[in-house]
């Protein structure tokens, strides 16, 4: 369970903060859509939830862990252990192969990749219908790249998956496939799922929807 209280972040010392969330609770196993027009603060919300961005005031509790009071190294480690992050435009490493991309975060974390993680990587790629393990990332289609990014996000069996506009750069068919896989893998791994999105089809598949406007919660509803 993640609890945000009086969270504010102001990037430019503007009069109004970029993000201003008095209270938000995100339960275990929730499927949350975060919507709102471009610039409303969706990516910023994802970034503060996973400790990529610091808040100026307030608190972010992950169960009993006060994320806001960890130092950057601790935050990075916490994120590596608990969050599967799927960023906009994939953030994959060109020049590396498919499997190398999926295993790269684990390689940075462990001296030797544990067998369970190597096996999970192969399982995930199989489930995501990617069979060309050694193929260079640059030569994959956008749909395939997104599926590799999903495999990488899940390889550590995170408690929560956060995907920033996972269908925005895909065509309808690939978007649909990515979403179906994301949702079924989140259920299989018993992970919560947060997706920022404008995609009505994706929103309809989530259990809860939060709308942001100028960094504030304007609407929250069960679906
Ligand atoms: N690192 C940053 N420095 C300064 N301003 C930023 C930074 N990141 C985001 N912003 C600003 O914060 C606002 C919210 O951005 P963002 O969270 O990316 O919105 P969304 O994802 O909903 O499009 C925008 O006005 C954006 O320009
Ligand atoms: Mg964004």
PDB file of C-alpha atoms and ligand atoms in Angstrom:
ATOM      1  CA  UNK A   1       0.000   0.000   0.000  1.00  0.00           C
ATOM      2  CA  UNK A   2       1.350   3.415  -0.994  1.00  0.00           C
ATOM      3  CA  UNK A   3       0.108   6.492   0.867  1.00  0.00           C
ATOM      4  CA  UNK A   4       0.771  10.054  -0.277  1.00  0.00           C
ATOM      5  CA  UNK A   5       0.089  12.910   2.116  1.00  0.00           C
ATOM      6  CA  UNK A   6       0.331  16.625   1.336  1.00  0.00           C
ATOM      7  CA  UNK A   7       2.715  15.916  -1.522  1.00  0.00           C
ATOM      8  CA  UNK A   8       3.915  18.973  -3.402  1.00  0.00           C
ATOM      9  CA  UNK A   9       6.515  19.413  -6.072  1.00  0.00           C
ATOM     10  CA  UNK A  10       7.311  22.643  -7.828  1.00  0.00           C
ATOM     11  CA  UNK A  11       9.769  22.489 -10.692  1.00  0.00           C
ATOM     12  CA  UNK A  12       9.953  26.136 -11.534  1.00  0.00           C
ATOM     13  CA  UNK A  13       9.141  27.984  -8.323  1.00  0.00           C
ATOM     14  CA  UNK A  14       5.832  28.859  -9.925  1.00  0.00           C
ATOM     15  CA  UNK A  15       3.000  30.164  -7.754  1.00  0.00           C
ATOM     16  CA  UNK A  16       1.167  26.880  -8.209  1.00  0.00           C
ATOM     17  CA  UNK A  17       3.011  23.586  -7.683  1.00  0.00           C
ATOM     18  CA  UNK A  18       3.508  21.188 -10.592  1.00  0.00           C
ATOM     19  CA  UNK A  19       1.938  18.472  -8.479  1.00  0.00           C
ATOM     20  CA  UNK A  20      -0.249  18.988  -5.432  1.00  0.00           C
ATOM     21  CA  UNK A  21      -1.766  15.835  -3.917  1.00  0.00           C
ATOM     22  CA  UNK A  22      -3.255  16.254  -0.412  1.00  0.00           C
ATOM     23  CA  UNK A  23      -4.030  12.533  -0.069  1.00  0.00           C
ATOM     24  CA  UNK A  24      -3.827   9.430  -2.215  1.00  0.00           C
ATOM     25  CA  UNK A  25      -3.772   5.780  -1.296  1.00  0.00           C
ATOM     26  CA  UNK A  26      -2.838   3.059  -3.764  1.00  0.00           C
ATOM     27  CA  UNK A  27      -3.775  -0.412  -2.570  1.00  0.00           C
ATOM     28  CA  UNK A  28      -2.114  -3.749  -3.234  1.00  0.00           C
ATOM     29  CA  UNK A  29      -3.220  -5.422  -6.460  1.00  0.00           C
ATOM     30  CA  UNK A  30      -4.987  -2.282  -7.673  1.00  0.00           C
ATOM     31  CA  UNK A  31      -5.204  -1.505 -11.388  1.00  0.00           C
ATOM     32  CA  UNK A  32      -5.014   2.258 -11.548  1.00  0.00           C
ATOM     33  CA  UNK A  33      -5.305   4.474 -14.613  1.00  0.00           C
ATOM     34  CA  UNK A  34      -3.928   8.017 -14.314  1.00  0.00           C
ATOM     35  CA  UNK A  35      -5.371  10.329 -16.951  1.00  0.00           C
ATOM     36  CA  UNK A  36      -5.284  14.022 -17.751  1.00  0.00           C
ATOM     37  CA  UNK A  37      -4.181  16.207 -20.629  1.00  0.00           C
ATOM     38  CA  UNK A  38      -0.550  16.566 -21.585  1.00  0.00           C
ATOM     39  CA  UNK A  39       1.326  18.522 -18.914  1.00  0.00           C
ATOM     40  CA  UNK A  40      -1.153  17.658 -16.140  1.00  0.00           C
ATOM     41  CA  UNK A  41       1.501  15.853 -14.093  1.00  0.00           C
ATOM     42  CA  UNK A  42       1.023  12.159 -14.920  1.00  0.00           C
ATOM     43  CA  UNK A  43       4.697  11.380 -15.555  1.00  0.00           C
ATOM     44  CA  UNK A  44       5.719  13.448 -12.551  1.00  0.00           C
ATOM     45  CA  UNK A  45       3.347  11.402 -10.372  1.00  0.00           C
ATOM     46  CA  UNK A  46       4.879   8.130 -11.613  1.00  0.00           C
ATOM     47  CA  UNK A  47       8.372   9.525 -11.042  1.00  0.00           C
ATOM     48  CA  UNK A  48       7.713  10.558  -7.448  1.00  0.00           C
ATOM     49  CA  UNK A  49       5.896   7.283  -6.652  1.00  0.00           C
ATOM     50  CA  UNK A  50       8.971   5.301  -7.638  1.00  0.00           C
ATOM     51  CA  UNK A  51      11.546   7.712  -6.225  1.00  0.00           C
ATOM     52  CA  UNK A  52      12.970   8.929  -9.519  1.00  0.00           C
ATOM     53  CA  UNK A  53      11.949  12.475  -8.664  1.00  0.00           C
ATOM     54  CA  UNK A  54      12.150  14.112  -5.222  1.00  0.00           C
ATOM     55  CA  UNK A  55       9.197  15.860  -3.625  1.00  0.00           C
ATOM     56  CA  UNK A  56       9.475  19.323  -2.078  1.00  0.00           C
ATOM     57  CA  UNK A  57       7.131  18.592   0.829  1.00  0.00           C
ATOM     58  CA  UNK A  58       4.796  15.926   2.186  1.00  0.00           C
ATOM     59  CA  UNK A  59       5.295  12.198   2.544  1.00  0.00           C
ATOM     60  CA  UNK A  60       5.247   9.027   0.480  1.00  0.00           C
ATOM     61  CA  UNK A  61       4.887   5.852   2.496  1.00  0.00           C
ATOM     62  CA  UNK A  62       5.323   2.413   0.959  1.00  0.00           C
ATOM     63  CA  UNK A  63       3.837   0.338   3.774  1.00  0.00           C
ATOM     64  CA  UNK A  64       6.321   1.245   6.513  1.00  0.00           C
ATOM     65  CA  UNK A  65       9.043   2.641   4.286  1.00  0.00           C
ATOM     66  CA  UNK A  66       9.214   6.440   4.063  1.00  0.00           C
ATOM     67  CA  UNK A  67      10.372   6.769   0.457  1.00  0.00           C
ATOM     68  CA  UNK A  68      10.758  10.549   0.698  1.00  0.00           C
ATOM     69  CA  UNK A  69      13.355  10.278   3.444  1.00  0.00           C
ATOM     70  CA  UNK A  70      15.642   7.790   1.690  1.00  0.00           C
ATOM     71  CA  UNK A  71      18.758   9.097  -0.041  1.00  0.00           C
ATOM     72  CA  UNK A  72      19.049   8.711  -3.818  1.00  0.00           C
ATOM     73  CA  UNK A  73      21.047   5.482  -3.621  1.00  0.00           C
ATOM     74  CA  UNK A  74      18.516   3.941  -1.232  1.00  0.00           C
ATOM     75  CA  UNK A  75      15.666   5.107  -3.470  1.00  0.00           C
ATOM     76  CA  UNK A  76      17.283   3.542  -6.530  1.00  0.00           C
ATOM     77  CA  UNK A  77      17.738   0.290  -4.682  1.00  0.00           C
ATOM     78  CA  UNK A  78      14.188   0.359  -3.344  1.00  0.00           C
ATOM     79  CA  UNK A  79      12.872   0.958  -6.862  1.00  0.00           C
ATOM     80  CA  UNK A  80      14.964  -1.914  -8.225  1.00  0.00           C
ATOM     81  CA  UNK A  81      13.510  -4.251  -5.619  1.00  0.00           C
ATOM     82  CA  UNK A  82       9.873  -3.183  -5.764  1.00  0.00           C
ATOM     83  CA  UNK A  83       8.959  -1.434  -8.995  1.00  0.00           C
ATOM     84  CA  UNK A  84       8.785  -2.601 -12.583  1.00  0.00           C
ATOM     85  CA  UNK A  85       9.033   0.603 -14.579  1.00  0.00           C
ATOM     86  CA  UNK A  86       7.957   0.951 -18.204  1.00  0.00           C
ATOM     87  CA  UNK A  87       8.903   4.406 -19.361  1.00  0.00           C
ATOM     88  CA  UNK A  88       7.637   6.266 -22.377  1.00  0.00           C
ATOM     89  CA  UNK A  89       9.685   5.397 -25.454  1.00  0.00           C
ATOM     90  CA  UNK A  90      10.884   2.179 -23.853  1.00  0.00           C
ATOM     91  CA  UNK A  91      14.346   3.339 -22.677  1.00  0.00           C
ATOM     92  CA  UNK A  92      15.954   0.206 -24.068  1.00  0.00           C
ATOM     93  CA  UNK A  93      19.657   0.042 -24.915  1.00  0.00           C
ATOM     94  CA  UNK A  94      20.402   0.118 -28.608  1.00  0.00           C
ATOM     95  CA  UNK A  95      23.363  -2.014 -29.526  1.00  0.00           C
ATOM     96  CA  UNK A  96      22.404  -4.675 -26.985  1.00  0.00           C
ATOM     97  CA  UNK A  97      20.375  -7.780 -27.703  1.00  0.00           C
ATOM     98  CA  UNK A  98      16.865  -8.592 -26.484  1.00  0.00           C
ATOM     99  CA  UNK A  99      17.874 -10.825 -23.571  1.00  0.00           C
ATOM    100  CA  UNK A 100      20.766  -8.529 -22.620  1.00  0.00           C
ATOM    101  CA  UNK A 101      18.272  -5.668 -22.331  1.00  0.00           C
ATOM    102  CA  UNK A 102      15.930  -7.685 -20.137  1.00  0.00           C
ATOM    103  CA  UNK A 103      18.768  -8.777 -17.852  1.00  0.00           C
ATOM    104  CA  UNK A 104      20.706  -5.502 -17.735  1.00  0.00           C
ATOM    105  CA  UNK A 105      19.121  -4.156 -14.496  1.00  0.00           C
ATOM    106  CA  UNK A 106      19.764  -7.501 -12.787  1.00  0.00           C
ATOM    107  CA  UNK A 107      23.320  -7.500 -14.054  1.00  0.00           C
ATOM    108  CA  UNK A 108      23.900  -4.144 -12.415  1.00  0.00           C
ATOM    109  CA  UNK A 109      22.371  -5.428  -9.199  1.00  0.00           C
ATOM    110  CA  UNK A 110      23.984  -8.839  -8.783  1.00  0.00           C
ATOM    111  CA  UNK A 111      27.543  -9.987  -9.522  1.00  0.00           C
ATOM    112  CA  UNK A 112      26.098 -13.154 -10.996  1.00  0.00           C
ATOM    113  CA  UNK A 113      22.527 -13.232 -12.236  1.00  0.00           C
ATOM    114  CA  UNK A 114      20.532 -15.656 -10.053  1.00  0.00           C
ATOM    115  CA  UNK A 115      19.170 -18.638 -11.943  1.00  0.00           C
ATOM    116  CA  UNK A 116      15.590 -17.807 -10.981  1.00  0.00           C
ATOM    117  CA  UNK A 117      15.922 -14.418 -12.730  1.00  0.00           C
ATOM    118  CA  UNK A 118      17.524 -15.868 -15.861  1.00  0.00           C
ATOM    119  CA  UNK A 119      14.729 -18.450 -16.050  1.00  0.00           C
ATOM    120  CA  UNK A 120      12.072 -15.803 -15.467  1.00  0.00           C
ATOM    121  CA  UNK A 121      13.539 -13.670 -18.278  1.00  0.00           C
ATOM    122  CA  UNK A 122      13.203 -16.548 -20.738  1.00  0.00           C
ATOM    123  CA  UNK A 123       9.714 -17.365 -19.467  1.00  0.00           C
ATOM    124  CA  UNK A 124       8.595 -13.739 -19.848  1.00  0.00           C
ATOM    125  CA  UNK A 125       9.977 -13.398 -23.367  1.00  0.00           C
ATOM    126  CA  UNK A 126       8.174 -16.600 -24.298  1.00  0.00           C
ATOM    127  CA  UNK A 127       4.912 -15.311 -22.774  1.00  0.00           C
ATOM    128  CA  UNK A 128       5.377 -12.009 -24.583  1.00  0.00           C
ATOM    129  CA  UNK A 129       5.891 -13.804 -27.851  1.00  0.00           C
ATOM    130  CA  UNK A 130       9.474 -12.634 -28.383  1.00  0.00           C
ATOM    131  CA  UNK A 131      11.656 -15.482 -29.578  1.00  0.00           C
ATOM    132  CA  UNK A 132      14.648 -13.699 -31.094  1.00  0.00           C
ATOM    133  CA  UNK A 133      16.618 -13.421 -27.813  1.00  0.00           C
ATOM    134  CA  UNK A 134      19.885 -12.389 -29.417  1.00  0.00           C
ATOM    135  CA  UNK A 135      18.517  -9.917 -31.944  1.00  0.00           C
ATOM    136  CA  UNK A 136      19.718  -6.348 -31.606  1.00  0.00           C
ATOM    137  CA  UNK A 137      17.099  -4.073 -30.029  1.00  0.00           C
ATOM    138  CA  UNK A 138      17.404  -1.426 -32.768  1.00  0.00           C
ATOM    139  CA  UNK A 139      16.066  -3.913 -35.313  1.00  0.00           C
ATOM    140  CA  UNK A 140      12.780  -4.652 -33.492  1.00  0.00           C
ATOM    141  CA  UNK A 141       9.411  -3.083 -34.274  1.00  0.00           C
ATOM    142  CA  UNK A 142       7.884  -0.659 -31.745  1.00  0.00           C
ATOM    143  CA  UNK A 143       5.398  -3.307 -30.628  1.00  0.00           C
ATOM    144  CA  UNK A 144       8.225  -5.791 -30.019  1.00  0.00           C
ATOM    145  CA  UNK A 145      10.269  -3.171 -28.183  1.00  0.00           C
ATOM    146  CA  UNK A 146       7.357  -2.459 -25.863  1.00  0.00           C
ATOM    147  CA  UNK A 147       7.020  -6.169 -25.114  1.00  0.00           C
ATOM    148  CA  UNK A 148      10.754  -6.387 -24.328  1.00  0.00           C
ATOM    149  CA  UNK A 149      10.311  -3.396 -21.997  1.00  0.00           C
ATOM    150  CA  UNK A 150       7.450  -5.262 -20.279  1.00  0.00           C
ATOM    151  CA  UNK A 151       9.655  -8.347 -19.839  1.00  0.00           C
ATOM    152  CA  UNK A 152      12.423  -6.207 -18.337  1.00  0.00           C
ATOM    153  CA  UNK A 153       9.962  -4.530 -15.942  1.00  0.00           C
ATOM    154  CA  UNK A 154       8.748  -7.900 -14.662  1.00  0.00           C
ATOM    155  CA  UNK A 155      11.988  -9.827 -14.469  1.00  0.00           C
ATOM    156  CA  UNK A 156      12.490  -9.094 -10.763  1.00  0.00           C
ATOM    157  CA  UNK A 157       8.857  -9.998  -9.952  1.00  0.00           C
ATOM    158  CA  UNK A 158       8.097  -6.467  -8.648  1.00  0.00           C
ATOM    159  CA  UNK A 159       5.235  -5.634  -6.264  1.00  0.00           C
ATOM    160  CA  UNK A 160       4.026  -2.939  -8.597  1.00  0.00           C
ATOM    161  CA  UNK A 161       4.292  -2.204 -12.300  1.00  0.00           C
ATOM    162  CA  UNK A 162       4.254   1.431 -13.414  1.00  0.00           C
ATOM    163  CA  UNK A 163       3.785   2.113 -17.094  1.00  0.00           C
ATOM    164  CA  UNK A 164       3.924   5.627 -18.522  1.00  0.00           C
ATOM    165  CA  UNK A 165       1.555   5.824 -21.518  1.00  0.00           C
ATOM    166  CA  UNK A 166       2.247   2.230 -22.562  1.00  0.00           C
ATOM    167  CA  UNK A 167       0.098   2.413 -25.688  1.00  0.00           C
ATOM    168  CA  UNK A 168       0.815   6.000 -26.799  1.00  0.00           C
ATOM    169  CA  UNK A 169       3.473   5.170 -29.360  1.00  0.00           C
ATOM    170  CA  UNK A 170       1.918   1.954 -30.648  1.00  0.00           C
ATOM    171  CA  UNK A 171      -0.686   1.298 -33.315  1.00  0.00           C
ATOM    172  CA  UNK A 172      -4.080   0.018 -32.174  1.00  0.00           C
ATOM    173  CA  UNK A 173      -3.342  -3.699 -32.566  1.00  0.00           C
ATOM    174  CA  UNK A 174       0.056  -3.576 -30.841  1.00  0.00           C
ATOM    175  CA  UNK A 175      -1.372  -1.320 -28.136  1.00  0.00           C
ATOM    176  CA  UNK A 176      -4.148  -3.799 -27.448  1.00  0.00           C
ATOM    177  CA  UNK A 177      -1.719  -6.709 -27.308  1.00  0.00           C
ATOM    178  CA  UNK A 178       0.651  -4.849 -24.946  1.00  0.00           C
ATOM    179  CA  UNK A 179      -2.217  -3.958 -22.609  1.00  0.00           C
ATOM    180  CA  UNK A 180      -3.651  -7.477 -22.524  1.00  0.00           C
ATOM    181  CA  UNK A 181      -0.214  -8.886 -21.743  1.00  0.00           C
ATOM    182  CA  UNK A 182       0.470  -6.240 -19.094  1.00  0.00           C
ATOM    183  CA  UNK A 183      -2.827  -6.963 -17.352  1.00  0.00           C
ATOM    184  CA  UNK A 184      -2.522 -10.739 -17.440  1.00  0.00           C
ATOM    185  CA  UNK A 185       1.118 -10.705 -16.306  1.00  0.00           C
ATOM    186  CA  UNK A 186       0.323  -8.267 -13.478  1.00  0.00           C
ATOM    187  CA  UNK A 187      -2.365 -10.706 -12.294  1.00  0.00           C
ATOM    188  CA  UNK A 188      -0.043 -13.698 -12.684  1.00  0.00           C
ATOM    189  CA  UNK A 189       2.736 -11.985 -10.674  1.00  0.00           C
ATOM    190  CA  UNK A 190       0.208 -10.590  -8.164  1.00  0.00           C
ATOM    191  CA  UNK A 191       1.544  -7.112  -8.871  1.00  0.00           C
ATOM    192  CA  UNK A 192      -0.371  -3.842  -8.764  1.00  0.00           C
ATOM    193  CA  UNK A 193      -0.482  -1.932 -12.047  1.00  0.00           C
ATOM    194  CA  UNK A 194      -0.445   1.816 -12.585  1.00  0.00           C
ATOM    195  CA  UNK A 195      -0.748   3.128 -16.140  1.00  0.00           C
ATOM    196  CA  UNK A 196      -0.800   6.743 -17.198  1.00  0.00           C
ATOM    197  CA  UNK A 197      -2.845   6.977 -20.349  1.00  0.00           C
ATOM    198  CA  UNK A 198      -5.284   8.777 -22.632  1.00  0.00           C
ATOM    199  CA  UNK A 199      -6.357   5.466 -24.117  1.00  0.00           C
ATOM    200  CA  UNK A 200     -10.043   4.788 -23.401  1.00  0.00           C
ATOM    201  CA  UNK A 201      -9.664   1.064 -24.104  1.00  0.00           C
ATOM    202  CA  UNK A 202      -6.873   0.845 -21.508  1.00  0.00           C
ATOM    203  CA  UNK A 203      -8.756   2.931 -18.930  1.00  0.00           C
ATOM    204  CA  UNK A 204     -11.766   0.620 -19.258  1.00  0.00           C
ATOM    205  CA  UNK A 205      -9.630  -2.364 -18.300  1.00  0.00           C
ATOM    206  CA  UNK A 206      -8.409  -0.828 -15.059  1.00  0.00           C
ATOM    207  CA  UNK A 207     -10.250  -0.938 -11.727  1.00  0.00           C
ATOM    208  CA  UNK A 208      -9.740   2.654 -10.666  1.00  0.00           C
ATOM    209  CA  UNK A 209      -9.212   5.925 -12.509  1.00  0.00           C
ATOM    210  CA  UNK A 210      -7.560   9.083 -11.284  1.00  0.00           C
ATOM    211  CA  UNK A 211      -7.744  12.253 -13.354  1.00  0.00           C
ATOM    212  CA  UNK A 212      -5.187  15.012 -12.968  1.00  0.00           C
ATOM    213  CA  UNK A 213      -5.534  18.644 -14.001  1.00  0.00           C
ATOM    214  CA  UNK A 214      -2.649  21.018 -13.530  1.00  0.00           C
ATOM    215  CA  UNK A 215      -1.105  18.662 -10.991  1.00  0.00           C
ATOM    216  CA  UNK A 216      -4.264  18.238  -8.916  1.00  0.00           C
ATOM    217  CA  UNK A 217      -6.638  15.361  -8.506  1.00  0.00           C
ATOM    218  CA  UNK A 218      -9.869  16.397 -10.193  1.00  0.00           C
ATOM    219  CA  UNK A 219     -11.654  13.109 -10.269  1.00  0.00           C
ATOM    220  CA  UNK A 220     -11.192   9.631  -8.896  1.00  0.00           C
ATOM    221  CA  UNK A 221     -13.571   6.826  -9.653  1.00  0.00           C
ATOM    222  CA  UNK A 222     -14.025   3.076  -9.535  1.00  0.00           C
ATOM    223  CA  UNK A 223     -14.647   1.567 -12.941  1.00  0.00           C
TER     224      UNK A 223
HETATM  225  N1  LIG B   1      12.239  18.028 -14.803  1.00  0.00           N
HETATM  226  C1  LIG B   1      11.366  19.015 -15.000  1.00  0.00           C
HETATM  227  N2  LIG B   1      11.757  20.314 -14.875  1.00  0.00           N
HETATM  228  C2  LIG B   1      10.902  21.334 -15.052  1.00  0.00           C
HETATM  229  N3  LIG B   1       9.604  21.175 -15.363  1.00  0.00           N
HETATM  230  C3  LIG B   1       9.154  19.926 -15.517  1.00  0.00           C
HETATM  231  C4  LIG B   1      10.006  18.778 -15.348  1.00  0.00           C
HETATM  232  N4  LIG B   1       9.264  17.658 -15.557  1.00  0.00           N
HETATM  233  C5  LIG B   1       8.013  18.084 -15.841  1.00  0.00           C
HETATM  234  N5  LIG B   1       7.945  19.432 -15.815  1.00  0.00           N
HETATM  235  C6  LIG B   1       6.711  20.232 -16.037  1.00  0.00           C
HETATM  236  O1  LIG B   1       5.736  19.720 -15.155  1.00  0.00           O
HETATM  237  C7  LIG B   1       4.452  19.676 -15.746  1.00  0.00           C
HETATM  238  C8  LIG B   1       3.907  18.270 -15.712  1.00  0.00           C
HETATM  239  O2  LIG B   1       4.655  17.461 -16.588  1.00  0.00           O
HETATM  240  P1  LIG B   1       4.408  15.919 -16.790  1.00  0.00           P
HETATM  241  O3  LIG B   1       4.370  15.270 -15.465  1.00  0.00           O
HETATM  242  O4  LIG B   1       5.438  15.440 -17.753  1.00  0.00           O
HETATM  243  O5  LIG B   1       2.953  15.885 -17.433  1.00  0.00           O
HETATM  244  P2  LIG B   1       2.227  14.745 -18.281  1.00  0.00           P
HETATM  245  O6  LIG B   1       2.998  13.474 -18.089  1.00  0.00           O
HETATM  246  O7  LIG B   1       0.840  14.687 -17.729  1.00  0.00           O
HETATM  247  O8  LIG B   1       2.242  15.195 -19.690  1.00  0.00           O
HETATM  248  C9  LIG B   1       4.642  20.228 -17.149  1.00  0.00           C
HETATM  249  O9  LIG B   1       4.273  21.582 -17.141  1.00  0.00           O
HETATM  250  C10 LIG B   1       6.123  20.058 -17.411  1.00  0.00           C
HETATM  251  O10 LIG B   1       6.588  21.012 -18.301  1.00  0.00           O
HETATM  252 MG1  LIG B   2       3.903  12.230 -19.468  1.00  0.00          MG
END
